Short mmCIF file of C-alpha atoms in Angstrom, two decimals:
data_model
loop_
_atom_site.label_atom_id
_atom_site.label_comp_id
_atom_site.label_asym_id
_atom_site.label_seq_id
_atom_site.Cartn_x
_atom_site.Cartn_y
_atom_site.Cartn_z
CA UNK A 1 118.86 99.88 88.10
CA UNK A 2 119.19 98.47 91.66
CA UNK A 3 121.98 99.78 93.86
CA UNK A 4 123.15 99.98 97.49
CA UNK A 5 122.97 103.77 97.54
CA UNK A 6 119.98 104.47 99.82
CA UNK A 7 119.82 108.20 99.05
CA UNK A 8 119.76 107.47 95.32
CA UNK A 9 117.10 104.76 95.67
CA UNK A 10 114.99 106.99 97.89
CA UNK A 11 115.14 109.70 95.24
CA UNK A 12 114.16 107.19 92.54
CA UNK A 13 111.25 105.96 94.65
CA UNK A 14 109.93 109.46 95.31
CA UNK A 15 110.05 110.19 91.58
CA UNK A 16 108.27 106.91 90.82
CA UNK A 17 105.60 107.68 93.45
CA UNK A 18 104.95 111.18 92.09
CA UNK A 19 104.71 109.87 88.52
CA UNK A 20 102.33 107.05 89.50
CA UNK A 21 100.23 108.99 92.02
CA UNK A 22 97.14 109.43 89.81
CA UNK A 23 97.32 105.82 88.59
CA UNK A 24 97.60 104.57 92.18
CA UNK A 25 94.49 106.53 93.20
CA UNK A 26 92.59 105.07 90.23
CA UNK A 27 93.76 101.57 91.12
CA UNK A 28 92.77 102.10 94.76
CA UNK A 29 89.23 103.13 93.82
CA UNK A 30 88.91 100.17 91.44
CA UNK A 31 90.26 97.56 93.88
CA UNK A 32 88.08 98.92 96.71
CA UNK A 33 84.96 98.72 94.53
CA UNK A 34 85.80 95.17 93.40
CA UNK A 35 86.39 93.92 96.94
CA UNK A 36 83.22 95.61 98.20
CA UNK A 37 81.17 94.00 95.44
CA UNK A 38 82.65 90.56 96.07
CA UNK A 39 82.17 90.48 99.85
CA UNK A 40 78.71 92.07 99.91
CA UNK A 41 77.26 90.01 97.07
CA UNK A 42 78.54 86.71 98.43
CA UNK A 43 76.38 87.01 101.57
CA UNK A 44 76.88 85.14 104.82
CA UNK A 45 78.97 87.89 106.47
CA UNK A 46 78.05 91.25 107.97
CA UNK A 47 80.26 94.03 106.65
CA UNK A 48 80.64 97.29 108.58
CA UNK A 49 82.69 99.10 105.94
CA UNK A 50 85.08 98.68 103.01
CA UNK A 51 87.65 101.41 102.45
CA UNK A 52 90.86 101.95 100.51
CA UNK A 53 93.95 104.13 100.69
CA UNK A 54 97.21 104.83 98.85
CA UNK A 55 100.12 104.56 101.28
CA UNK A 56 101.88 107.83 102.03
CA UNK A 57 105.33 108.10 100.39
CA UNK A 58 107.13 108.85 103.67
CA UNK A 59 105.41 105.92 105.35
CA UNK A 60 106.56 103.66 102.49
CA UNK A 61 110.18 104.72 102.98
CA UNK A 62 109.99 104.28 106.77
CA UNK A 63 108.62 100.77 106.26
CA UNK A 64 111.44 99.89 103.86
CA UNK A 65 114.08 101.23 106.26
CA UNK A 66 112.58 99.32 109.18
CA UNK A 67 111.86 95.97 107.52
CA UNK A 68 114.21 95.50 104.58
CA UNK A 69 117.15 97.91 104.39
CA UNK A 70 119.35 96.43 107.18
CA UNK A 71 119.30 92.86 105.83
CA UNK A 72 119.75 93.93 102.20
CA UNK A 73 122.75 96.11 102.94
CA UNK A 74 124.27 93.56 105.30
CA UNK A 75 124.06 90.94 102.54
CA UNK A 76 125.35 93.44 99.96
CA UNK A 77 122.14 93.01 97.90
CA UNK A 78 121.26 95.90 95.56
CA UNK A 79 117.63 97.02 95.74
CA UNK A 80 114.89 99.23 94.36
CA UNK A 81 112.52 100.38 97.08
CA UNK A 82 109.34 100.07 95.01
CA UNK A 83 109.76 96.29 94.69
CA UNK A 84 109.51 95.88 98.48
CA UNK A 85 106.38 97.95 99.05
CA UNK A 86 103.56 95.52 98.25
CA UNK A 87 100.94 97.60 100.04
CA UNK A 88 101.20 100.83 98.07
CA UNK A 89 97.49 100.30 97.53
CA UNK A 90 95.57 98.96 100.50
CA UNK A 91 91.95 97.91 100.95
CA UNK A 92 90.37 97.25 104.35
CA UNK A 93 87.27 95.20 105.06
CA UNK A 94 85.82 95.67 108.54
CA UNK A 95 83.35 93.00 109.63
CA UNK A 96 81.40 92.51 112.85
CA UNK A 97 82.60 89.19 114.26
CA UNK A 98 85.96 87.46 114.52
CA UNK A 99 84.76 84.18 113.01
CA UNK A 100 83.96 86.09 109.81
CA UNK A 101 87.61 86.94 109.10
CA UNK A 102 88.38 83.60 107.47
CA UNK A 103 85.03 83.56 105.66
CA UNK A 104 85.94 86.87 103.99
CA UNK A 105 89.44 85.58 103.20
CA UNK A 106 87.90 82.52 101.53
CA UNK A 107 85.59 84.74 99.47
CA UNK A 108 88.38 86.96 98.14
CA UNK A 109 90.64 83.96 97.45
CA UNK A 110 87.99 82.81 95.02
CA UNK A 111 88.09 86.10 93.08
CA UNK A 112 91.71 87.33 93.27
CA UNK A 113 95.15 85.79 92.90
CA UNK A 114 96.85 85.42 96.32
CA UNK A 115 100.50 86.43 96.57
CA UNK A 116 100.93 86.05 100.32
CA UNK A 117 98.93 85.79 103.57
CA UNK A 118 99.85 87.17 107.00
CA UNK A 119 97.65 85.79 109.76
CA UNK A 120 98.12 88.17 112.68
CA UNK A 121 95.25 86.54 114.58
CA UNK A 122 97.09 83.22 114.87
CA UNK A 123 100.40 84.99 115.47
CA UNK A 124 99.04 86.82 118.52
CA UNK A 125 96.94 83.95 119.87
CA UNK A 126 99.86 81.48 119.69
CA UNK A 127 101.74 83.39 122.40
CA UNK A 128 100.92 83.42 126.09
CA UNK A 129 102.10 86.89 127.04
CA UNK A 130 101.54 88.93 123.90
CA UNK A 131 98.57 91.05 123.02
CA UNK A 132 98.14 93.58 120.27
CA UNK A 133 96.79 94.11 116.80
CA UNK A 134 94.95 91.13 115.34
CA UNK A 135 93.70 90.81 111.80
CA UNK A 136 94.25 89.07 108.51
CA UNK A 137 96.43 90.53 105.73
CA UNK A 138 96.44 89.19 102.19
CA UNK A 139 98.68 90.43 99.37
CA UNK A 140 96.55 90.11 96.24
CA UNK A 141 96.48 90.90 92.56
CA UNK A 142 93.79 90.62 89.93
CA UNK A 143 93.02 87.13 88.67
CA UNK A 144 94.37 86.18 85.26
CA UNK A 145 90.94 86.66 83.70
CA UNK A 146 90.55 90.14 85.20
CA UNK A 147 94.08 91.19 84.19
CA UNK A 148 93.22 90.57 80.54
CA UNK A 149 90.20 92.90 80.63
CA UNK A 150 90.87 96.21 78.80
CA UNK A 151 89.22 98.30 81.54
CA UNK A 152 91.81 97.06 84.07
CA UNK A 153 94.86 97.64 81.85
CA UNK A 154 96.12 100.72 83.75
CA UNK A 155 96.55 98.83 87.05
CA UNK A 156 96.47 95.14 86.08
CA UNK A 157 100.14 94.77 87.06
CA UNK A 158 99.70 96.25 90.55
CA UNK A 159 99.40 94.17 93.71
CA UNK A 160 97.39 95.41 96.67
CA UNK A 161 97.11 94.53 100.33
CA UNK A 162 93.77 93.51 101.79
CA UNK A 163 93.33 93.91 105.54
CA UNK A 164 90.41 92.09 107.16
CA UNK A 165 89.50 93.19 110.68
CA UNK A 166 86.59 93.15 113.07
CA UNK A 167 85.23 96.45 114.36
CA UNK A 168 86.97 95.78 117.69
CA UNK A 169 90.30 95.00 116.02
CA UNK A 170 89.99 98.11 113.87
CA UNK A 171 89.30 100.27 116.92
CA UNK A 172 92.25 98.78 118.78
CA UNK A 173 94.56 99.39 115.82
CA UNK A 174 93.55 103.06 115.64
CA UNK A 175 94.02 103.59 119.38
CA UNK A 176 97.20 101.53 119.57
CA UNK A 177 98.84 103.71 116.92
CA UNK A 178 98.16 106.75 119.12
CA UNK A 179 100.26 105.36 121.98
CA UNK A 180 103.69 106.97 121.70
CA UNK A 181 107.09 105.56 122.63
CA UNK A 182 105.76 102.06 123.26
CA UNK A 183 109.24 100.53 123.26
CA UNK A 184 110.57 103.02 125.82
CA UNK A 185 107.70 103.47 128.28
CA UNK A 186 108.03 101.93 131.77
CA UNK A 187 107.06 98.31 132.35
CA UNK A 188 103.96 99.28 134.35
CA UNK A 189 102.59 101.23 131.39
CA UNK A 190 103.33 98.33 129.02
CA UNK A 191 101.43 96.05 131.39
CA UNK A 192 98.44 98.40 131.32
CA UNK A 193 98.51 98.40 127.52
CA UNK A 194 98.49 94.60 127.53
CA UNK A 195 95.56 94.56 129.95
CA UNK A 196 93.66 96.99 127.73
CA UNK A 197 94.42 94.90 124.65
CA UNK A 198 93.14 91.80 126.44
CA UNK A 199 89.87 93.61 127.19
CA UNK A 200 89.45 94.42 123.50
CA UNK A 201 90.07 90.76 122.66
CA UNK A 202 87.52 89.70 125.26
CA UNK A 203 84.98 92.14 123.80
CA UNK A 204 85.44 90.57 120.35
CA UNK A 205 84.78 87.12 121.79
CA UNK A 206 81.80 88.26 123.84
CA UNK A 207 80.09 89.95 120.88
CA UNK A 208 80.39 86.74 118.88
CA UNK A 209 79.04 84.62 121.73
CA UNK A 210 76.14 87.03 122.31
CA UNK A 211 75.30 86.80 118.59
CA UNK A 212 75.31 83.00 118.77
CA UNK A 213 73.24 82.94 121.96
CA UNK A 214 70.69 85.34 120.45
CA UNK A 215 70.37 83.13 117.37
CA UNK A 216 69.86 80.12 119.65
CA UNK A 217 67.10 81.96 121.54
CA UNK A 218 65.30 82.62 118.28
CA UNK A 219 65.50 78.95 117.28
CA UNK A 220 64.18 77.86 120.68
CA UNK A 221 61.25 80.27 120.68
CA UNK A 222 57.95 78.33 120.76
CA UNK A 223 56.00 78.20 117.51
CA UNK A 224 52.60 79.63 118.39
CA UNK A 225 51.48 79.52 114.76
CA UNK A 226 50.93 75.76 114.87
CA UNK A 227 47.45 74.71 115.99
CA UNK A 228 47.70 72.94 119.41
CA UNK A 229 46.74 69.29 119.44
CA UNK A 230 44.46 67.98 122.25
CA UNK A 231 46.31 66.39 125.15
CA UNK A 232 44.98 62.81 125.57
CA UNK A 233 45.79 62.84 129.28
CA UNK A 234 43.51 65.80 129.97
CA UNK A 235 40.93 65.66 127.18
CA UNK A 236 38.24 64.08 129.38
CA UNK A 237 39.17 65.84 132.60
CA UNK A 238 38.28 69.55 132.61
CA UNK A 239 39.85 69.97 136.06
CA UNK A 240 43.36 69.36 134.63
CA UNK A 241 44.57 72.13 132.34
CA UNK A 242 45.80 71.02 128.92
CA UNK A 243 49.02 72.37 127.43
CA UNK A 244 46.95 74.77 125.33
CA UNK A 245 45.31 76.10 128.53
CA UNK A 246 48.54 76.78 130.42
CA UNK A 247 49.18 80.56 130.43
CA UNK A 248 51.53 81.59 127.65
CA UNK A 249 54.68 83.59 128.28
CA UNK A 250 54.83 87.27 127.49
CA UNK A 251 55.44 88.29 123.90
CA UNK A 252 59.09 89.18 123.24
CA UNK A 253 61.21 89.87 120.16
CA UNK A 254 61.95 86.18 119.60
CA UNK A 255 58.37 84.93 119.76
CA UNK A 256 57.18 87.98 117.81
CA UNK A 257 59.55 87.05 114.97
CA UNK A 258 58.36 83.44 114.97
CA UNK A 259 54.76 84.62 114.57
CA UNK A 260 55.38 87.58 112.25
CA UNK A 261 57.55 85.62 109.81
CA UNK A 262 54.77 83.03 109.58
CA UNK A 263 52.36 85.68 108.29
CA UNK A 264 54.93 87.60 106.24
CA UNK A 265 57.36 85.01 104.90
CA UNK A 266 59.10 87.27 102.36
CA UNK A 267 59.70 90.25 104.63
CA UNK A 268 62.95 90.77 106.54
CA UNK A 269 62.25 92.16 109.99
CA UNK A 270 65.17 94.26 111.24
CA UNK A 271 66.13 93.29 114.82
CA UNK A 272 66.45 96.89 116.03
CA UNK A 273 62.97 97.75 114.78
CA UNK A 274 61.47 94.55 116.22
CA UNK A 275 62.69 95.40 119.72
CA UNK A 276 61.08 98.83 119.64
CA UNK A 277 57.86 97.57 118.08
CA UNK A 278 57.40 94.84 120.69
CA UNK A 279 58.01 97.45 123.41
CA UNK A 280 55.20 99.54 121.90
CA UNK A 281 52.83 96.55 121.81
CA UNK A 282 53.52 95.79 125.46
CA UNK A 283 53.00 99.44 126.44
CA UNK A 284 49.63 99.48 124.67
CA UNK A 285 48.44 96.06 125.87
CA UNK A 286 50.09 95.87 129.32
CA UNK A 287 51.05 92.22 129.10
CA UNK A 288 50.55 90.85 125.58
CA UNK A 289 51.26 87.13 125.49
CA UNK A 290 52.59 85.32 122.47
CA UNK A 291 49.45 83.16 122.29
CA UNK A 292 47.16 86.19 122.40
CA UNK A 293 49.20 87.98 119.73
CA UNK A 294 49.07 84.92 117.46
CA UNK A 295 45.32 84.56 117.99
CA UNK A 296 44.53 88.20 117.22
CA UNK A 297 46.66 88.06 114.08
CA UNK A 298 44.79 84.97 112.89
CA UNK A 299 41.43 86.62 113.60
CA UNK A 300 42.11 89.98 111.95
CA UNK A 301 44.80 89.61 109.27
CA UNK A 302 42.35 88.58 106.54
CA UNK A 303 40.27 91.74 106.98
CA UNK A 304 43.36 93.96 107.16
CA UNK A 305 44.86 92.45 104.01
CA UNK A 306 41.65 93.25 102.14
CA UNK A 307 41.88 96.81 103.42
CA UNK A 308 45.56 96.92 102.40
CA UNK A 309 44.59 96.01 98.83
CA UNK A 310 41.94 98.73 98.80
CA UNK A 311 44.32 101.29 100.31
CA UNK A 312 47.12 100.59 97.80
CA UNK A 313 44.67 100.89 94.91
CA UNK A 314 43.66 104.32 96.19
CA UNK A 315 47.22 105.38 97.13
CA UNK A 316 49.70 103.81 94.68
CA UNK A 317 52.69 105.70 96.13
CA UNK A 318 51.98 104.92 99.78
CA UNK A 319 53.69 102.17 101.80
CA UNK A 320 51.66 99.54 103.64
CA UNK A 321 54.36 97.22 104.97
CA UNK A 322 53.94 94.32 107.43
CA UNK A 323 54.41 96.61 110.43
CA UNK A 324 51.50 98.69 109.15
CA UNK A 325 49.42 95.54 108.67
CA UNK A 326 50.17 94.43 112.23
CA UNK A 327 49.27 97.87 113.61
CA UNK A 328 45.88 97.64 111.88
CA UNK A 329 45.39 94.08 113.17
CA UNK A 330 46.08 95.23 116.72
CA UNK A 331 43.66 98.13 116.38
CA UNK A 332 40.95 95.91 114.90
CA UNK A 333 41.30 93.44 117.76
CA UNK A 334 40.80 96.09 120.47
CA UNK A 335 40.08 99.62 119.28
CA UNK A 336 40.41 101.13 122.74
CA UNK A 337 43.68 99.54 123.89
CA UNK A 338 45.39 99.84 120.51
CA UNK A 339 44.13 103.24 119.50
CA UNK A 340 47.73 104.61 119.67
CA UNK A 341 48.85 102.01 117.13
CA UNK A 342 47.41 104.15 114.30
CA UNK A 343 47.71 107.82 113.55
CA UNK A 344 44.46 109.78 113.38
CA UNK A 345 44.41 109.90 109.58
CA UNK A 346 45.14 106.16 109.25
CA UNK A 347 42.50 105.32 111.87
CA UNK A 348 39.85 107.48 110.20
CA UNK A 349 40.55 105.97 106.78
CA UNK A 350 40.38 102.43 108.19
CA UNK A 351 37.15 103.14 110.10
CA UNK A 352 35.55 104.60 106.99
CA UNK A 353 36.40 101.47 105.02
CA UNK A 354 35.13 99.20 107.81
CA UNK A 355 31.88 101.17 107.83
CA UNK A 356 31.52 100.69 104.08
CA UNK A 357 32.00 96.94 104.50
CA UNK A 358 29.35 96.81 107.22
CA UNK A 359 26.69 98.67 105.21
CA UNK A 360 24.22 96.45 103.36
CA UNK A 361 24.68 96.32 99.61
CA UNK A 362 21.86 97.74 97.50
CA UNK A 363 19.64 95.07 95.93
#
């Protein structure tokens, strides 16, 4: 029964927490798994991690004392501490970019019942002189349909808090909590903290803008896979170079992807691997252009795909992915320059097959 006796209510809360400890851990694991499934299966956002925790009992009491006890006792309102701790169970989603925060919030709103939303991003950005933790907090509970499922019966009544942060916001929150006596430190130190917080905010913005600029570069990359049309202005004048005759720019990750995805439409090329692979091609070729790369792929990919079929029939467990196909295409186009593209065993197997293809068939 609610009262105004803090010591009594603290004792009741500690007893409640100890009794419910195992159930809270079960609920935490279940809510974390549900949120992870929802945000990863929906697509459209890049998730760094999803994690959950049960709030420490002492931390719960400190929060109540700080946020609720003064007003309740001033207004002579009896209370039970457990009713004011809505984040006993917490789940955190950490994404890569700040414009994904609201996308994730929209996804979870479609799968859980929303009790309350705290938008710390807007709260911080609406002030001119304040920096600090930014993120999105949603108090949630299972949807009506989920609450009726027998497997959720043990924790169907429990709310949980969902925190949505970017990697930068998450890092700032961890570091910010390590700064002691923030209310009492000298003004110069507070100013330095604000400057540091502003740098974190700038980093968040810059990462997003770099992502957008990189995507724009990929869209603007010339499409070398299309056959060039003759230029009417130069068709009858061999002294004037046509557009197809103008030297092509050097192959880079963006133009590589344009060409590679044309030949391998169903394969997802990982950006980090593309960068390294293009570096290798340039080291072997000493100036591979996008036009030359496209031409050699067109000339050799048919032969290599026939070899790939043969190889997979002979080695059912082996992998012959698009990178392997491209390596063989490079080697076939210039066996001296691109000798390093294949390991000795792969090169010997390929050469043996090529020799077989070149030998005349018995009549």
